[in-house]
XYZ file of C-alpha atoms in Angstrom:
65
model
C -252.446 -110.294 -53.921
C -248.996 -108.842 -54.031
C -245.953 -108.563 -57.034
C -243.062 -107.562 -55.450
C -240.224 -106.033 -57.902
C -236.442 -107.021 -56.459
C -234.292 -104.243 -57.000
C -231.131 -105.172 -59.343
C -229.054 -108.705 -58.033
C -226.133 -108.810 -60.180
C -225.930 -110.637 -63.459
C -224.020 -113.732 -62.295
C -225.381 -117.129 -62.417
C -226.093 -117.397 -59.141
C -227.950 -114.420 -58.211
C -231.647 -114.569 -59.037
C -233.057 -114.888 -55.677
C -235.160 -118.303 -56.373
C -232.327 -119.737 -56.267
C -231.845 -118.196 -52.394
C -233.194 -119.739 -49.278
C -233.056 -116.072 -48.159
C -233.979 -114.980 -51.494
C -231.056 -113.064 -51.072
C -232.114 -111.017 -48.121
C -235.151 -111.091 -48.650
C -237.875 -112.935 -47.316
C -238.542 -111.132 -44.202
C -240.021 -108.929 -46.088
C -242.032 -111.067 -48.656
C -242.995 -113.129 -44.913
C -244.078 -109.791 -43.729
C -246.359 -109.797 -46.467
C -247.372 -114.132 -46.093
C -248.055 -113.017 -42.329
C -250.635 -110.694 -42.547
C -252.826 -113.288 -45.369
C -251.002 -111.820 -48.483
C -250.229 -114.014 -51.857
C -246.892 -112.826 -53.263
C -245.403 -113.329 -56.683
C -241.730 -111.796 -56.895
C -240.342 -113.261 -60.494
C -236.466 -113.004 -61.025
C -235.632 -111.137 -64.422
C -235.733 -112.634 -66.934
C -232.079 -114.943 -67.244
C -231.257 -114.826 -63.861
C -230.305 -117.645 -62.518
C -229.456 -119.593 -65.468
C -226.128 -119.654 -67.692
C -226.999 -117.996 -70.308
C -226.226 -114.489 -71.928
C -229.101 -112.513 -69.746
C -230.914 -110.448 -72.258
C -232.439 -107.847 -69.170
C -229.068 -105.997 -69.819
C -229.034 -105.164 -73.601
C -229.959 -102.534 -75.414
C -233.379 -103.736 -76.730
C -235.404 -104.640 -73.326
C -234.269 -102.160 -71.631
C -235.687 -99.712 -74.748
C -239.278 -101.155 -74.130
C -238.480 -100.491 -70.185
């Protein structure tokens, strides 16, 4: 099992890798793990892909990271 944490992809609605067919260009990395027999989990950051304000760019969530 691989938990893959992608880098910051932006803050707009379309910046969530799960909304992109190519996982915003990370598909080759993820497929490399899968081809080697790993299960891969890659979650979007809280709020990515939503029309609401993204809480990960405010001080309260950042203060606990």
